[in-house]
Amino acid sequence: MAIAGSISIFLSFVVCIYVLIASVLSARLNRRDLLNSAKNGVISICLLLIIAAICLVNSLVNLDFSLKYVALNTSTDLPLIYRVTALWAGQAGSLLLWSLILSIFSALVVIFNRNNNTKFYSYVITTLAAVSCFFIFLIAFVENPFQKLPFIADEGRGLNPILQNGYMAIHPLTLYIGYVGVTIPFAFAMGALLSGKIDDEWIKNSRKWILFAWTFLSVGLLLGARWAYLELGWGGYWAWDPVENAAFMPWLAGTAFLHSVMIQERKKMLKKWNLILIILTFFFAIFGTFITRSGIISSVHSFAQSDIGPLFLGFITLILLFSFSILWYRNDQLKSEDQFESILSRESAFIFNNLLFLSMAFVVFLGTIFPILSEALTGEKILVGPPYFNKVNVPIGLVLIFLMGVGPLISWRKASKENLIKNFLFPIMTGVSTSIVLLILGIREAVAVLSYSLCAFVLSTVFIEFYRGVRVRSGRGENYLLALTRLVSKNKRRYGGYIIHIGVALIVIGITSSSVFVTQKEVTLSRNETVEVGKYTIAFNGLQRYQNDAKNATAAFLTIYKGSDPVGQLVAEKNIYKYEGNREINQETEVGLRSTLMDDLYITLTNFNNNGKASFRIIVNTMVSWIWLGGMVVLFGAIITMWPAPFKRRQESSVRYNLGADDHTAKV
Amino acid sequence: MTLYISVAICIATSVFIIIPFLIKYKSVRLDDSTHDQEPKSSIDLNKEIISMQGEKNKLYSELMDIEFDYNLGKITENDYKELRSKYMGRTAELLRKIDEINIKPGSGTGDVIEDEINKFKKNVNSN
């Protein structure tokens, strides 16, 4: 199987080179057969990499320790599910996954556009092939997942126990789908620039792909945050870790692009800006992969150092140089067809939104690469921590929340005084009332008051949009439920976007609450002793030790009371895993967690002794569940936005004409 | 066995890539060829019309959006009239281009556009 896998990878590299050359030649020589051959090549690469992935998964599941990758990432005691997900646990496997996902997406592009035989599509395929060539080169010649060991190992190194978690099992996959998904709109943009077809076609093709990629990046970020919250034991979910930042930057640039395309579609403006945005989004996606995989910045996520760093750096440099060169070459063709008329307009709101998202991305980028720069210049690696990121990004974030409320209600072109009063009076009143109520309730933290008030402002703007829309439809005789359903189904893009905004507001409320209103206590208890933390009383019932094939565990049993009423039992564990060839080298904690909408009670067993005493870190995190809930709402909104139109309506957009002299019927 | 499978894969891949060179195409050139001096085939014209129809439906959607925003009170009456007039103009221009190919008299008039918008709206609402 390993041989078949290796051959598939090498063959896919050869075919990729062919596709790259054939697609360029098809555009230069104007040859349809070359283009179709290149398209078949794209599909072949996909099938070959699927074969390679199946071979690797087979080797992982069957614990073929003759392969270096299998020996490094699995062990005989590893559950089946983690043997499968070990496909993306290590360097070589995750690069194979990247290549595989890109090949699947490229094949989908070819299939969806099988009847398109234009220079534009030739160059789209060229771009996809160029990116694929790089990644397949890495797995073929630098980090081959089928590399053999000179011996057959008796046992594998196993998977780091903190990665043996459901969220972490799918988090890399969702992020990779997001990263790779960004490549497709980038390819459409390059296709437009290289062919000179700088109309809206590339935007039209890109919009659903960028939304798809953005959705997976969002889900991936939240899954990673949830994993960190459950597994790392410090009670937080985001630490501005370099690898977290690596996924956040393309998300920020992608969000800016998602909004900005609306202006080009509606007003034929910002053509150059959108091209720059998608180039930057793609750059951040590749840069993110580079940070994660090269080990250039030490991080709790980066478990490997490798030879691919300089290659990635070269590839990134090439992307930027080539993309901006071709953009500069086409500069004259990228003039806007309309102009900004007023600073008080939806266009301006979107521009400010873009600038702020990009500013945030730049701030995160600078903070992430600062350790490398400092080491290069001074010889000393200076890490940049949360205070820098929070200090700069929190104010930017608050303004973005404000714009999230303004955008849906403000007019295109120029907002009149009547428009502003009519549309914004209620939301502003809601925001101001919220802040007054919070102050009356005794909340004095300025960031919290501002954040909650802005979220109330946003939620009320969304409410108004739904209310007015339902009112207009119910005026035609529909009942409210039917009006609401049809309002959303007939305007999926708009109302799906509003639902996403609701989700984001919920996430912001969760982040604000869990950052500002946290109660934490470190305590050592003997058996049957209690401690009060916030509104909870926690009674320590004792320790129990057990072991299984994977670990030696010490579990602390706790009973939780609210007042005098018991509300549940929790177990917090400290485990020593049999890891790396059965040597006891790693400790890991399992958090005792009680989650409600109002707060999370989060207990970590930090230490214990043979006298039965145990030390705990006890945290009450306010409203942190709103983050995960908001994430689900965002996902729901994104699905609505991406949902395809009914088949009949899609048929309407392809009308066939008979060109016979007497028959001009259009079948709709 | 693995070797045979691998050889088979190589052969299958090569055949799949070579097949397009063995097919006879009605036009050997790409669809957006600028070197073509020969008249466009009916297939090429159909494709052009399909693309324009897509553009036309997009403009109809924009007009519906403008009307929807006006009904929601998000744009003033003056802006509504101006935007509507602008998009109607673009639609008329597009319909004229379509009918240059299709030779359909009088189709760029406002009445016909309104008619088509209403048909489009009806089809959208009935789904």
mmCIF file of N, CA, C and O in Angstrom, chain A residues 7 11 15 18 26 30-37 40 44 48 115 117-119 266 338 346 408 411 413-414 416 419 422 465 468-469 487 490 494-495 498 649 652-653 655-657 664, chain B residues 2 6 9-10 13 16-17 20-21 25 27-33 35 46-47 49-50 53 57-58 62 65-66 68-69 71-74 76 79 82-83 86-87 102 123-125 127:
data_model
loop_
_atom_site.group_PDB
_atom_site.id
_atom_site.type_symbol
_atom_site.label_atom_id
_atom_site.label_comp_id
_atom_site.label_asym_id
_atom_site.label_seq_id
_atom_site.Cartn_x
_atom_site.Cartn_y
_atom_site.Cartn_z
ATOM 1 N N ILE A 7 3.801 6.087 -5.255
ATOM 2 C CA ILE A 7 3.712 6.236 -6.716
ATOM 3 C C ILE A 7 2.623 7.236 -7.077
ATOM 4 O O ILE A 7 2.799 8.076 -7.976
ATOM 5 N N LEU A 11 3.301 10.526 -9.247
ATOM 6 C CA LEU A 11 2.566 10.680 -10.501
ATOM 7 C C LEU A 11 1.733 11.961 -10.489
ATOM 8 O O LEU A 11 1.649 12.676 -11.497
ATOM 9 N N VAL A 15 1.830 14.974 -13.210
ATOM 10 C CA VAL A 15 0.612 15.440 -13.888
ATOM 11 C C VAL A 15 0.388 16.926 -13.602
ATOM 12 O O VAL A 15 -0.037 17.693 -14.469
ATOM 13 N N TYR A 18 2.420 18.993 -15.787
ATOM 14 C CA TYR A 18 1.799 18.974 -17.117
ATOM 15 C C TYR A 18 0.615 19.935 -17.178
ATOM 16 O O TYR A 18 0.465 20.706 -18.126
ATOM 17 N N SER A 26 -2.632 26.522 -23.489
ATOM 18 C CA SER A 26 -3.991 26.592 -24.058
ATOM 19 C C SER A 26 -4.420 28.046 -24.209
ATOM 20 O O SER A 26 -5.071 28.417 -25.184
ATOM 21 N N ASN A 30 -4.370 29.416 -27.762
ATOM 22 C CA ASN A 30 -5.809 29.445 -28.049
ATOM 23 C C ASN A 30 -6.326 28.059 -28.460
ATOM 24 O O ASN A 30 -7.038 27.908 -29.442
ATOM 25 N N ARG A 31 -5.962 27.057 -27.671
ATOM 26 C CA ARG A 31 -6.277 25.677 -28.044
ATOM 27 C C ARG A 31 -7.218 25.049 -27.030
ATOM 28 O O ARG A 31 -6.910 24.882 -25.854
ATOM 29 N N ARG A 32 -8.383 24.620 -27.518
ATOM 30 C CA ARG A 32 -9.399 24.011 -26.671
ATOM 31 C C ARG A 32 -8.949 22.631 -26.178
ATOM 32 O O ARG A 32 -9.221 22.237 -25.038
ATOM 33 N N ASP A 33 -8.265 21.872 -27.056
ATOM 34 C CA ASP A 33 -7.871 20.502 -26.664
ATOM 35 C C ASP A 33 -6.879 20.535 -25.497
ATOM 36 O O ASP A 33 -6.945 19.702 -24.584
ATOM 37 N N LEU A 34 -5.971 21.511 -25.514
ATOM 38 C CA LEU A 34 -5.017 21.638 -24.407
ATOM 39 C C LEU A 34 -5.750 21.965 -23.104
ATOM 40 O O LEU A 34 -5.415 21.421 -22.045
ATOM 41 N N LEU A 35 -6.734 22.835 -23.181
ATOM 42 C CA LEU A 35 -7.486 23.199 -21.974
ATOM 43 C C LEU A 35 -8.225 21.987 -21.422
ATOM 44 O O LEU A 35 -8.204 21.713 -20.218
ATOM 45 N N ASN A 36 -8.885 21.236 -22.311
ATOM 46 C CA ASN A 36 -9.630 20.061 -21.851
ATOM 47 C C ASN A 36 -8.700 18.989 -21.287
ATOM 48 O O ASN A 36 -9.033 18.300 -20.313
ATOM 49 N N SER A 37 -7.521 18.881 -21.885
ATOM 50 C CA SER A 37 -6.537 17.930 -21.361
ATOM 51 C C SER A 37 -6.087 18.361 -19.962
ATOM 52 O O SER A 37 -5.945 17.539 -19.055
ATOM 53 N N ASN A 40 -8.758 17.492 -17.492
ATOM 54 C CA ASN A 40 -8.695 16.070 -17.141
ATOM 55 C C ASN A 40 -7.525 15.801 -16.206
ATOM 56 O O ASN A 40 -7.596 14.945 -15.318
ATOM 57 N N SER A 44 -7.481 14.024 -12.585
ATOM 58 C CA SER A 44 -6.561 12.907 -12.329
ATOM 59 C C SER A 44 -5.786 13.130 -11.041
ATOM 60 O O SER A 44 -5.610 12.202 -10.244
ATOM 61 N N LEU A 48 -5.631 10.676 -7.847
ATOM 62 C CA LEU A 48 -4.348 10.129 -7.384
ATOM 63 C C LEU A 48 -4.105 10.458 -5.922
ATOM 64 O O LEU A 48 -3.628 9.607 -5.149
ATOM 65 N N ASN A 115 -18.213 23.424 -19.205
ATOM 66 C CA ASN A 115 -18.536 23.968 -20.528
ATOM 67 C C ASN A 115 -17.881 25.315 -20.782
ATOM 68 O O ASN A 115 -18.122 25.946 -21.806
ATOM 69 N N ASN A 117 -14.827 27.300 -21.799
ATOM 70 C CA ASN A 117 -13.544 27.105 -22.483
ATOM 71 C C ASN A 117 -13.004 28.462 -22.883
ATOM 72 O O ASN A 117 -13.012 28.843 -24.044
ATOM 73 N N THR A 118 -12.594 29.199 -21.875
ATOM 74 C CA THR A 118 -12.107 30.556 -22.119
ATOM 75 C C THR A 118 -10.701 30.690 -21.566
ATOM 76 O O THR A 118 -10.251 29.861 -20.754
ATOM 77 N N LYS A 119 -10.032 31.762 -21.972
ATOM 78 C CA LYS A 119 -8.672 32.031 -21.474
ATOM 79 C C LYS A 119 -8.716 32.236 -19.962
ATOM 80 O O LYS A 119 -7.793 31.840 -19.242
ATOM 81 N N ARG A 266 -22.582 45.748 -6.645
ATOM 82 C CA ARG A 266 -23.691 46.711 -6.702
ATOM 83 C C ARG A 266 -23.323 47.982 -7.451
ATOM 84 O O ARG A 266 -24.114 48.545 -8.186
ATOM 85 N N ASP A 338 -18.137 54.016 -10.757
ATOM 86 C CA ASP A 338 -18.987 54.921 -9.975
ATOM 87 C C ASP A 338 -18.100 55.616 -8.952
ATOM 88 O O ASP A 338 -16.921 55.293 -8.815
ATOM 89 N N ARG A 346 -23.642 53.594 2.864
ATOM 90 C CA ARG A 346 -23.257 52.199 3.112
ATOM 91 C C ARG A 346 -21.884 51.905 2.518
ATOM 92 O O ARG A 346 -21.106 51.140 3.083
ATOM 93 N N PRO A 408 -26.239 47.583 7.850
ATOM 94 C CA PRO A 408 -27.517 47.133 7.289
ATOM 95 C C PRO A 408 -28.556 48.233 7.111
ATOM 96 O O PRO A 408 -29.424 48.122 6.261
ATOM 97 N N SER A 411 -28.213 54.048 4.085
ATOM 98 C CA SER A 411 -28.544 53.998 2.647
ATOM 99 C C SER A 411 -27.286 53.831 1.810
ATOM 100 O O SER A 411 -26.199 54.238 2.203
ATOM 101 N N ARG A 413 -25.241 55.167 -1.386
ATOM 102 C CA ARG A 413 -24.939 56.474 -1.992
ATOM 103 C C ARG A 413 -24.862 57.601 -0.977
ATOM 104 O O ARG A 413 -23.844 58.223 -0.826
ATOM 105 N N LYS A 414 -25.985 57.939 -0.383
ATOM 106 C CA LYS A 414 -25.961 59.098 0.515
ATOM 107 C C LYS A 414 -27.126 58.980 1.487
ATOM 108 O O LYS A 414 -28.275 58.891 1.083
ATOM 109 N N SER A 416 -29.687 60.428 3.932
ATOM 110 C CA SER A 416 -30.272 61.728 4.246
ATOM 111 C C SER A 416 -30.516 61.806 5.752
ATOM 112 O O SER A 416 -30.494 60.798 6.462
ATOM 113 N N ASN A 419 -33.450 59.677 6.691
ATOM 114 C CA ASN A 419 -33.064 58.270 6.690
ATOM 115 C C ASN A 419 -32.341 57.912 7.978
ATOM 116 O O ASN A 419 -32.615 56.889 8.614
ATOM 117 N N LYS A 422 -34.850 58.070 10.950
ATOM 118 C CA LYS A 422 -35.850 57.006 10.864
ATOM 119 C C LYS A 422 -35.230 55.647 11.191
ATOM 120 O O LYS A 422 -35.824 54.835 11.892
ATOM 121 N N GLU A 465 -34.659 45.146 10.866
ATOM 122 C CA GLU A 465 -34.641 44.616 9.502
ATOM 123 C C GLU A 465 -35.653 43.485 9.349
ATOM 124 O O GLU A 465 -36.416 43.441 8.379
ATOM 125 N N ARG A 468 -39.361 44.978 9.815
ATOM 126 C CA ARG A 468 -39.873 45.722 8.655
ATOM 127 C C ARG A 468 -40.143 44.803 7.478
ATOM 128 O O ARG A 468 -41.123 44.948 6.770
ATOM 129 N N GLY A 469 -39.224 43.851 7.283
ATOM 130 C CA GLY A 469 -39.390 42.918 6.177
ATOM 131 C C GLY A 469 -40.647 42.079 6.329
ATOM 132 O O GLY A 469 -41.408 41.889 5.372
ATOM 133 N N LEU A 487 -39.427 35.702 3.783
ATOM 134 C CA LEU A 487 -38.495 36.829 3.807
ATOM 135 C C LEU A 487 -37.055 36.314 3.742
ATOM 136 O O LEU A 487 -36.233 36.818 2.976
ATOM 137 N N LYS A 490 -36.355 34.148 0.349
ATOM 138 C CA LYS A 490 -36.257 34.927 -0.895
ATOM 139 C C LYS A 490 -35.072 35.894 -0.878
ATOM 140 O O LYS A 490 -34.718 36.442 -1.908
ATOM 141 N N ARG A 494 -29.043 38.342 2.137
ATOM 142 C CA ARG A 494 -29.175 39.467 3.061
ATOM 143 C C ARG A 494 -29.477 38.983 4.469
ATOM 144 O O ARG A 494 -28.800 39.351 5.422
ATOM 145 N N TYR A 495 -30.523 38.128 4.587
ATOM 146 C CA TYR A 495 -30.959 37.748 5.930
ATOM 147 C C TYR A 495 -30.067 36.680 6.561
ATOM 148 O O TYR A 495 -29.947 36.599 7.772
ATOM 149 N N TYR A 498 -27.583 38.737 8.168
ATOM 150 C CA TYR A 498 -28.050 39.311 9.441
ATOM 151 C C TYR A 498 -27.990 38.276 10.568
ATOM 152 O O TYR A 498 -27.660 38.600 11.710
ATOM 153 N N ARG A 649 -35.457 27.938 -10.368
ATOM 154 C CA ARG A 649 -34.992 29.305 -10.497
ATOM 155 C C ARG A 649 -33.607 29.347 -11.139
ATOM 156 O O ARG A 649 -33.263 30.264 -11.843
ATOM 157 N N GLU A 652 -34.019 29.257 -14.776
ATOM 158 C CA GLU A 652 -34.440 30.511 -15.378
ATOM 159 C C GLU A 652 -33.257 31.328 -15.852
ATOM 160 O O GLU A 652 -33.377 32.135 -16.753
ATOM 161 N N SER A 653 -32.123 31.135 -15.214
ATOM 162 C CA SER A 653 -30.984 31.953 -15.611
ATOM 163 C C SER A 653 -30.245 31.359 -16.790
ATOM 164 O O SER A 653 -29.271 31.882 -17.246
ATOM 165 N N VAL A 655 -31.408 30.482 -20.340
ATOM 166 C CA VAL A 655 -32.523 30.464 -21.303
ATOM 167 C C VAL A 655 -31.985 30.079 -22.660
ATOM 168 O O VAL A 655 -30.988 30.604 -23.128
ATOM 169 N N ARG A 656 -32.646 29.143 -23.250
ATOM 170 C CA ARG A 656 -32.169 28.688 -24.570
ATOM 171 C C ARG A 656 -33.017 29.334 -25.664
ATOM 172 O O ARG A 656 -34.225 29.328 -25.609
ATOM 173 N N TYR A 657 -32.400 29.876 -26.616
ATOM 174 C CA TYR A 657 -33.086 30.471 -27.758
ATOM 175 C C TYR A 657 -32.900 29.610 -28.982
ATOM 176 O O TYR A 657 -31.827 29.080 -29.231
ATOM 177 N N HIS A 664 -38.737 32.616 -31.785
ATOM 178 C CA HIS A 664 -37.938 33.368 -30.814
ATOM 179 C C HIS A 664 -38.389 33.055 -29.413
ATOM 180 O O HIS A 664 -38.391 33.894 -28.539
ATOM 181 N N THR B 2 0.855 -4.902 -6.255
ATOM 182 C CA THR B 2 0.903 -3.440 -6.125
ATOM 183 C C THR B 2 1.503 -2.820 -7.383
ATOM 184 O O THR B 2 1.035 -1.785 -7.858
ATOM 185 N N SER B 6 -0.224 -0.149 -9.802
ATOM 186 C CA SER B 6 0.425 1.140 -10.051
ATOM 187 C C SER B 6 0.595 1.390 -11.547
ATOM 188 O O SER B 6 0.352 2.502 -12.025
ATOM 189 N N ILE B 9 -2.700 2.330 -12.971
ATOM 190 C CA ILE B 9 -3.052 3.721 -12.632
ATOM 191 C C ILE B 9 -2.340 4.686 -13.566
ATOM 192 O O ILE B 9 -2.915 5.656 -14.065
ATOM 193 N N CYS B 10 -1.050 4.434 -13.781
ATOM 194 C CA CYS B 10 -0.269 5.305 -14.679
ATOM 195 C C CYS B 10 -0.871 5.328 -16.079
ATOM 196 O O CYS B 10 -1.037 6.394 -16.681
ATOM 197 N N THR B 13 -4.296 7.125 -16.161
ATOM 198 C CA THR B 13 -4.117 8.582 -16.049
ATOM 199 C C THR B 13 -3.664 9.155 -17.386
ATOM 200 O O THR B 13 -4.191 10.183 -17.847
ATOM 201 N N PHE B 16 -6.499 9.225 -19.915
ATOM 202 C CA PHE B 16 -7.492 10.245 -19.559
ATOM 203 C C PHE B 16 -7.018 11.637 -19.984
ATOM 204 O O PHE B 16 -7.790 12.471 -20.439
ATOM 205 N N ILE B 17 -5.715 11.857 -19.863
ATOM 206 C CA ILE B 17 -5.168 13.173 -20.208
ATOM 207 C C ILE B 17 -5.054 13.331 -21.723
ATOM 208 O O ILE B 17 -5.210 14.434 -22.253
ATOM 209 N N PRO B 20 -8.619 14.218 -24.776
ATOM 210 C CA PRO B 20 -9.072 15.460 -25.430
ATOM 211 C C PRO B 20 -8.392 15.745 -26.772
ATOM 212 O O PRO B 20 -8.943 16.446 -27.610
ATOM 213 N N PHE B 21 -7.167 15.216 -26.975
ATOM 214 C CA PHE B 21 -6.483 15.464 -28.245
ATOM 215 C C PHE B 21 -7.041 14.591 -29.369
ATOM 216 O O PHE B 21 -6.773 14.852 -30.541
ATOM 217 N N TYR B 25 -13.352 18.706 -32.304
ATOM 218 C CA TYR B 25 -14.156 19.804 -31.769
ATOM 219 C C TYR B 25 -14.760 20.602 -32.907
ATOM 220 O O TYR B 25 -14.165 20.726 -33.983
ATOM 221 N N SER B 27 -15.121 23.755 -32.744
ATOM 222 C CA SER B 27 -14.176 24.860 -32.857
ATOM 223 C C SER B 27 -12.950 24.505 -32.047
ATOM 224 O O SER B 27 -13.075 24.122 -30.883
ATOM 225 N N VAL B 28 -11.774 24.587 -32.657
ATOM 226 C CA VAL B 28 -10.548 24.211 -31.928
ATOM 227 C C VAL B 28 -10.072 25.334 -31.006
ATOM 228 O O VAL B 28 -9.207 25.132 -30.186
ATOM 229 N N ARG B 29 -10.717 26.528 -31.208
ATOM 230 C CA ARG B 29 -10.246 27.664 -30.421
ATOM 231 C C ARG B 29 -11.069 27.804 -29.148
ATOM 232 O O ARG B 29 -12.157 27.249 -29.023
ATOM 233 N N LEU B 30 -10.515 28.616 -28.237
ATOM 234 C CA LEU B 30 -11.245 28.899 -27.003
ATOM 235 C C LEU B 30 -12.422 29.815 -27.306
ATOM 236 O O LEU B 30 -12.445 30.502 -28.341
ATOM 237 N N ASP B 31 -13.385 29.858 -26.384
ATOM 238 C CA ASP B 31 -14.632 30.592 -26.639
ATOM 239 C C ASP B 31 -14.426 32.081 -26.780
ATOM 240 O O ASP B 31 -15.181 32.751 -27.470
ATOM 241 N N ASP B 32 -13.420 32.624 -26.097
ATOM 242 C CA ASP B 32 -13.243 34.073 -26.141
ATOM 243 C C ASP B 32 -12.100 34.455 -27.056
ATOM 244 O O ASP B 32 -11.407 35.433 -26.852
ATOM 245 N N SER B 33 -11.940 33.657 -28.111
ATOM 246 C CA SER B 33 -10.843 33.904 -29.029
ATOM 247 C C SER B 33 -11.013 35.226 -29.731
ATOM 248 O O SER B 33 -12.103 35.554 -30.207
ATOM 249 N N HIS B 35 -8.885 35.886 -32.229
ATOM 250 C CA HIS B 35 -8.294 35.681 -33.559
ATOM 251 C C HIS B 35 -9.347 35.208 -34.569
ATOM 252 O O HIS B 35 -9.079 35.078 -35.727
ATOM 253 N N ASN B 46 -25.412 31.098 -28.538
ATOM 254 C CA ASN B 46 -26.241 30.625 -27.422
ATOM 255 C C ASN B 46 -25.548 30.885 -26.088
ATOM 256 O O ASN B 46 -26.180 31.328 -25.130
ATOM 257 N N LYS B 47 -24.253 30.593 -26.075
ATOM 258 C CA LYS B 47 -23.502 30.790 -24.822
ATOM 259 C C LYS B 47 -23.470 32.259 -24.440
ATOM 260 O O LYS B 47 -23.590 32.629 -23.270
ATOM 261 N N ILE B 49 -25.683 34.486 -25.226
ATOM 262 C CA ILE B 49 -27.023 34.868 -24.775
ATOM 263 C C ILE B 49 -27.248 34.365 -23.350
ATOM 264 O O ILE B 49 -27.820 35.069 -22.516
ATOM 265 N N ILE B 50 -26.802 33.143 -23.075
ATOM 266 C CA ILE B 50 -26.962 32.587 -21.729
ATOM 267 C C ILE B 50 -26.267 33.484 -20.710
ATOM 268 O O ILE B 50 -26.809 33.788 -19.638
ATOM 269 N N GLN B 53 -28.237 36.569 -20.311
ATOM 270 C CA GLN B 53 -29.453 36.286 -19.543
ATOM 271 C C GLN B 53 -29.144 36.268 -18.049
ATOM 272 O O GLN B 53 -29.929 36.753 -17.235
ATOM 273 N N ASN B 57 -30.839 38.691 -15.334
ATOM 274 C CA ASN B 57 -31.511 38.278 -14.103
ATOM 275 C C ASN B 57 -30.892 38.945 -12.889
ATOM 276 O O ASN B 57 -31.573 39.258 -11.911
ATOM 277 N N LYS B 58 -29.573 39.177 -12.993
ATOM 278 C CA LYS B 58 -28.889 39.869 -11.890
ATOM 279 C C LYS B 58 -29.414 41.300 -11.763
ATOM 280 O O LYS B 58 -29.664 41.807 -10.666
ATOM 281 N N GLU B 62 -31.384 43.186 -8.732
ATOM 282 C CA GLU B 62 -30.983 44.488 -8.179
ATOM 283 C C GLU B 62 -32.189 45.416 -8.112
ATOM 284 O O GLU B 62 -32.387 46.117 -7.116
ATOM 285 N N ASP B 65 -34.294 44.443 -5.317
ATOM 286 C CA ASP B 65 -33.656 44.864 -4.056
ATOM 287 C C ASP B 65 -33.908 46.341 -3.792
ATOM 288 O O ASP B 65 -34.175 46.734 -2.651
ATOM 289 N N ILE B 66 -33.799 47.143 -4.837
ATOM 290 C CA ILE B 66 -34.003 48.590 -4.687
ATOM 291 C C ILE B 66 -35.438 48.857 -4.244
ATOM 292 O O ILE B 66 -35.692 49.660 -3.335
ATOM 293 N N PHE B 68 -37.380 46.764 -2.691
ATOM 294 C CA PHE B 68 -37.514 46.221 -1.336
ATOM 295 C C PHE B 68 -36.967 47.213 -0.322
ATOM 296 O O PHE B 68 -37.603 47.490 0.708
ATOM 297 N N ASP B 69 -35.777 47.776 -0.599
ATOM 298 C CA ASP B 69 -35.177 48.757 0.307
ATOM 299 C C ASP B 69 -36.062 49.988 0.430
ATOM 300 O O ASP B 69 -36.189 50.572 1.507
ATOM 301 N N ASN B 71 -39.364 50.052 0.062
ATOM 302 C CA ASN B 71 -40.524 49.660 0.878
ATOM 303 C C ASN B 71 -40.161 49.567 2.360
ATOM 304 O O ASN B 71 -41.001 49.796 3.230
ATOM 305 N N LEU B 72 -38.896 49.224 2.646
ATOM 306 C CA LEU B 72 -38.449 49.164 4.043
ATOM 307 C C LEU B 72 -38.097 50.551 4.587
ATOM 308 O O LEU B 72 -37.750 50.673 5.758
ATOM 309 N N GLY B 73 -38.142 51.545 3.695
ATOM 310 C CA GLY B 73 -37.823 52.897 4.131
ATOM 311 C C GLY B 73 -36.342 53.173 4.250
ATOM 312 O O GLY B 73 -35.924 54.111 4.929
ATOM 313 N N LYS B 74 -35.524 52.356 3.578
ATOM 314 C CA LYS B 74 -34.075 52.545 3.713
ATOM 315 C C LYS B 74 -33.492 53.505 2.691
ATOM 316 O O LYS B 74 -32.371 53.949 2.834
ATOM 317 N N THR B 76 -34.498 57.032 0.189
ATOM 318 C CA THR B 76 -35.495 58.094 -0.023
ATOM 319 C C THR B 76 -36.143 57.922 -1.393
ATOM 320 O O THR B 76 -35.632 57.186 -2.257
ATOM 321 N N ASP B 79 -33.772 58.965 -4.229
ATOM 322 C CA ASP B 79 -32.735 57.951 -4.491
ATOM 323 C C ASP B 79 -33.342 56.746 -5.175
ATOM 324 O O ASP B 79 -32.745 56.143 -6.072
ATOM 325 N N GLU B 82 -33.880 57.578 -8.782
ATOM 326 C CA GLU B 82 -32.614 57.689 -9.515
ATOM 327 C C GLU B 82 -31.987 56.314 -9.752
ATOM 328 O O GLU B 82 -31.537 55.994 -10.852
ATOM 329 N N LEU B 83 -31.951 55.504 -8.691
ATOM 330 C CA LEU B 83 -31.350 54.166 -8.807
ATOM 331 C C LEU B 83 -32.147 53.311 -9.786
ATOM 332 O O LEU B 83 -31.569 52.600 -10.619
ATOM 333 N N LYS B 86 -31.450 54.265 -13.278
ATOM 334 C CA LYS B 86 -30.094 53.835 -13.689
ATOM 335 C C LYS B 86 -30.107 52.345 -14.062
ATOM 336 O O LYS B 86 -29.589 51.940 -15.105
ATOM 337 N N TYR B 87 -30.719 51.539 -13.209
ATOM 338 C CA TYR B 87 -30.711 50.099 -13.471
ATOM 339 C C TYR B 87 -31.625 49.732 -14.635
ATOM 340 O O TYR B 87 -31.343 48.796 -15.374
ATOM 341 N N ASN B 102 -30.891 38.289 -31.456
ATOM 342 C CA ASN B 102 -32.128 37.549 -31.613
ATOM 343 C C ASN B 102 -33.118 38.180 -32.577
ATOM 344 O O ASN B 102 -34.123 37.579 -32.913
ATOM 345 N N ASN B 123 -42.119 34.436 -10.873
ATOM 346 C CA ASN B 123 -41.430 33.148 -10.803
ATOM 347 C C ASN B 123 -40.672 32.998 -9.507
ATOM 348 O O ASN B 123 -40.667 31.934 -8.898
ATOM 349 N N VAL B 124 -40.035 34.076 -9.043
ATOM 350 C CA VAL B 124 -39.264 34.023 -7.792
ATOM 351 C C VAL B 124 -40.203 33.780 -6.627
ATOM 352 O O VAL B 124 -39.951 32.957 -5.750
ATOM 353 N N ASN B 125 -41.342 34.514 -6.598
ATOM 354 C CA ASN B 125 -42.258 34.409 -5.464
ATOM 355 C C ASN B 125 -42.974 33.067 -5.413
ATOM 356 O O ASN B 125 -43.363 32.620 -4.333
ATOM 357 N N ASN B 127 -41.657 30.235 -5.976
ATOM 358 C CA ASN B 127 -40.769 29.145 -5.533
ATOM 359 C C ASN B 127 -40.687 29.069 -4.027
ATOM 360 O O ASN B 127 -40.242 29.903 -3.362
#
